[in-house]
Short mmCIF file of C-alpha atoms in Angstrom, two decimals:
data_model
loop_
_atom_site.label_atom_id
_atom_site.label_comp_id
_atom_site.label_asym_id
_atom_site.label_seq_id
_atom_site.Cartn_x
_atom_site.Cartn_y
_atom_site.Cartn_z
CA UNK A 1 -103.85 31.23 -46.66
CA UNK A 2 -103.62 30.77 -42.96
CA UNK A 3 -106.13 31.75 -40.32
CA UNK A 4 -103.78 34.40 -38.94
CA UNK A 5 -103.30 38.10 -39.62
CA UNK A 6 -100.70 39.10 -42.21
CA UNK A 7 -100.46 35.58 -43.60
CA UNK A 8 -100.29 36.91 -47.17
CA UNK A 9 -97.77 39.47 -48.28
CA UNK A 10 -97.98 41.18 -51.68
CA UNK A 11 -95.19 43.27 -53.14
CA UNK A 12 -96.01 45.54 -56.09
CA UNK A 13 -93.22 47.42 -57.84
CA UNK A 14 -93.80 49.98 -60.58
CA UNK A 15 -92.26 53.10 -62.00
CA UNK A 16 -89.05 54.04 -63.75
CA UNK A 17 -86.54 53.74 -60.92
CA UNK A 18 -85.65 54.87 -57.45
CA UNK A 19 -84.91 58.51 -58.30
CA UNK A 20 -87.19 61.20 -59.74
CA UNK A 21 -84.54 61.78 -62.41
CA UNK A 22 -85.22 58.24 -63.72
CA UNK A 23 -88.58 59.35 -65.15
CA UNK A 24 -88.24 60.31 -68.85
CA UNK A 25 -88.41 64.07 -69.47
CA UNK A 26 -91.35 63.78 -71.89
CA UNK A 27 -93.45 62.00 -69.24
CA UNK A 28 -92.63 64.71 -66.69
CA UNK A 29 -93.51 67.45 -69.19
CA UNK A 30 -96.79 65.75 -70.15
CA UNK A 31 -97.77 65.30 -66.50
CA UNK A 32 -97.00 68.95 -65.76
CA UNK A 33 -99.10 70.03 -68.74
CA UNK A 34 -102.00 67.89 -67.54
CA UNK A 35 -101.80 69.22 -63.99
CA UNK A 36 -101.61 72.82 -65.18
CA UNK A 37 -104.60 72.37 -67.48
CA UNK A 38 -106.64 70.61 -64.78
CA UNK A 39 -105.87 73.44 -62.36
CA UNK A 40 -106.77 76.18 -64.84
CA UNK A 41 -109.87 74.43 -66.24
CA UNK A 42 -111.42 72.63 -63.30
CA UNK A 43 -114.79 72.33 -65.04
CA UNK A 44 -113.34 70.22 -67.88
CA UNK A 45 -113.05 67.01 -65.88
CA UNK A 46 -112.12 64.01 -67.98
CA UNK A 47 -110.72 65.87 -70.97
CA UNK A 48 -107.05 65.70 -71.91
CA UNK A 49 -105.37 68.67 -73.61
CA UNK A 50 -104.21 67.72 -77.11
CA UNK A 51 -100.58 68.79 -76.53
CA UNK A 52 -100.28 66.73 -73.36
CA UNK A 53 -101.99 63.78 -75.06
CA UNK A 54 -99.51 63.88 -77.94
CA UNK A 55 -96.51 64.02 -75.63
CA UNK A 56 -97.69 61.16 -73.43
CA UNK A 57 -99.00 59.00 -76.28
CA UNK A 58 -95.64 59.28 -78.05
CA UNK A 59 -93.83 57.78 -75.07
CA UNK A 60 -92.66 54.21 -75.47
CA UNK A 61 -95.12 53.14 -72.75
CA UNK A 62 -98.18 54.96 -74.05
CA UNK A 63 -98.76 56.55 -70.66
CA UNK A 64 -102.21 57.83 -71.50
#
């Protein structure tokens, strides 16, 4: 490192692509299910609905 500002630059790339349509449909559906459940059941913090868990766990990346 150097003794100057912005001497180090880190680039982090993640995701499925540049467009929202690049995200697999099962991941989108699982995320929507999670968000809906979290909105409806705000007191159940930390729990994952079984249907959403199954959809996300079945993805090739094991998103949950």
